[in-house]
Amino acid sequence: DLGNSNGLSPDMIYRYSRHLLLPSFGVQGQANLLKSSVLVIGAGGLGSPALLYLAACGVGRIGIVDHDVVELNNLQRQIIHTEAYIGKSKVESAAAACRSINSSTQIVEHKEAFRTSNALEIVSKYDVVVDATDNAPSRYMINDCCVVLGKPLISGAALGLEGQLTVYNYNGGPCYRCLFPTPPPTNACQRCADSGVLGVVPGVIGCLQALEAIKVASLVGEPLSGRMLLLDALSGRIRIVKIRGRSLQCEACGEHPVLTRQTFPDFDYEIFTQTPLSTGPLKLTLL
Amino acid sequence: DLGNSNGLSPDMIYRYSRHLLLPSFGVQGQANLLKSSVLVIGAGGLGSPALLYLAACGVGRIGIVDHDVVELNNLQRQIIHTEAYIGKSKVESAAAACRSINSSTQIVEHKEAFRTSNALEIVSKYDVVVDATDNAPSRYMINDCCVVLGKPLISGAALGLEGQLTVYNYNGGPCYRCLFPTPPPTNACQRCADSGVLGVVPGVIGCLQALEAIKVASLVGEPLSGRMLLLDALSGRIRIVKIRGRSLQCEACGEHPVLTRQTFPDFDYEIFTQTPLSTGPLKLTLL
Amino acid sequence: MQLTLEFGGGLELLCDSVKIHNINVDPQDGEKQLTMKNLLTWVRTNLIKERPEMFMKGDSVRPGVLVLVNDTDWELSGQLETVLEEKDNVVFISTLHGG
Amino acid sequence: MQLTLEFGGGLELLCDSVKIHNINVDPQDGEKQLTMKNLLTWVRTNLIKERPEMFMKGDSVRPGVLVLVNDTDWELSGQLETVLEEKDNVVFISTLHGG
Ligand SMILES: [Zn+2]
Ligand SMILES: [Zn+2]
């Protein structure tokens, strides 16, 4: 009955039967997911599990942004890529993996660096954004773009043996700049490429990002807005803490924003954070 | 220098560089992982991410036990399988995926149901066991087998929008029977096949199982023994609680165990739990 | 005495699918303290709407249910004899087998 | 006053890589209360072994550091003016950018 099943085809009813059986998710949650679109920025450690679960669960359209190619030293944590794709585009590799597990989901490939020049155009095509990048200027740029366009932002980060997760710019909640109005000193910012990361730590955070994106896109449950999850993998501790609300003084989402659709394209995030957007070469000084 | 790098080849040093850079993991943690072996019982919702991360991180030998074939309605959560493997063995499918991301890890295929008749022989070949099954009799059987053979057991479970995780039989800690000496009434036990599960929930728990297995196998960090993680995905709450220690009265690990290497093969887990080991047909009564 | 009770792992289905209950319960006449045994009786009378055998067996919880008082297994605090204090948090959670 | 301090996100590297510190600190002479401002001064003097500019800027924490008092952002409790109580838990955590 197409009326009761909200337009789901028999194949979809079978594929998503474990979701449809859930009283608190059900046909309506699945129909919402199928109608939704999610953009994942970064097809690396966080993006790998996030993309696989978003494709598997039935998000209607998934965009993937990355300009990197797959390298052997990514494979320790970037489980969406296989050895066969070493040297090839991460977006192509991730898109092929998503299509192979769910050919009924539309996968859009954005094989380019995410910059102020293309950010508004790309993000405007999606309902929800997943920040799976690895550097401070990208995190500010993605936040500001989401605020300007009114998109909820699922933000995850992992380094060493720790991970962090929250949902920004959702339903009146704070944005990244509300929490971090001033960028940290550059020598306080480390990437996985510089400092190492236990591969499964971005795995856990990336899965949790998919979970939060699914909750936002399906309109089911309480997203992690105004709260932040802190994972300490070594000691096996996870705490979920209460963070501040939206700041009226915020330069992105406050009463008198400096960042607007007009000013955003000209904001220089590399100068603002004193950090380059692209990753430098690996330093194996510890070996 | 092979001395400093603990026998790691240049390829391995490059592949695992992000682990080697971690002061609290480093060359020794990676060398321990490479020498270790992990058995994953169940290549389904929990086993999918657990296997991918165990293969990616460099566990030396990984065994996979399952007797099922891939079905379309698995793909909503079992991200290790692709549409191309529908109708084929889950173990073959999972093994191929693991090999494609890390050809230097040895993958052992156990294409058979896990039973008292083969359990001791299979488990005795591995250092760590991951319980990624979906029913009560398997959980008691795997626990007892691990206790009899002295293997640490990484136990995860997911149903609906909730998940649970702990490490049993580790370093003097409790086993599954210490917590649950008596099986629950059969109508209190539900499988994902009967009751539905949000696909990413076993994803989160399976990743956390990989993390705990990695900590146990690499001898790094504090495994989740004597503690249990409880995930409520809908409300976005995670709590880690303190559970009881080993029970002297436990029939598996206590002072006078009923279950021994001799009695284990004849113990009838289906009668004990009044539940069959294999899954029944899907009932889509809610649709 | 104010307590927070939480039900999980499917046990919430026995109390109208509500997971968190902020309750007010006082010791019985003549008693000075409220124990877990008293609380179980109170829960069975006041919160469990259906299939009480899915929650209790005899005067304790059924097999497969973990009880946590302030995030600690009640086996470590005296099980049925655990004495509750103001603002304690008590969790009843059924073990899951799915995967 | 007994407090538990925790450092994360790399800040533990500034105090000998120890994440959890159980400390005993009392209000200064003449003061009745211990505020977060007092605690920061104490931490900088007693726990931070190197690169104090990675922990503080002026009389507060440096940009990119979240401060949590009993699992709540100190922005919600008065920031530097937050008054601490016996057995409070204070977390200093640096935001991560890796992925
Ligand atoms: Zn803001
Ligand atoms: Zn035991």
XYZ file of C-alpha atoms and ligand atoms in Angstrom, chain A residues 175 177-178 250 253, ligand 1:
6
model
C 27.678 27.790 16.373
C 32.282 30.687 16.726
C 30.003 31.052 19.754
C 28.876 36.047 17.843
C 25.288 33.995 14.281
Zn 27.696 31.782 16.742
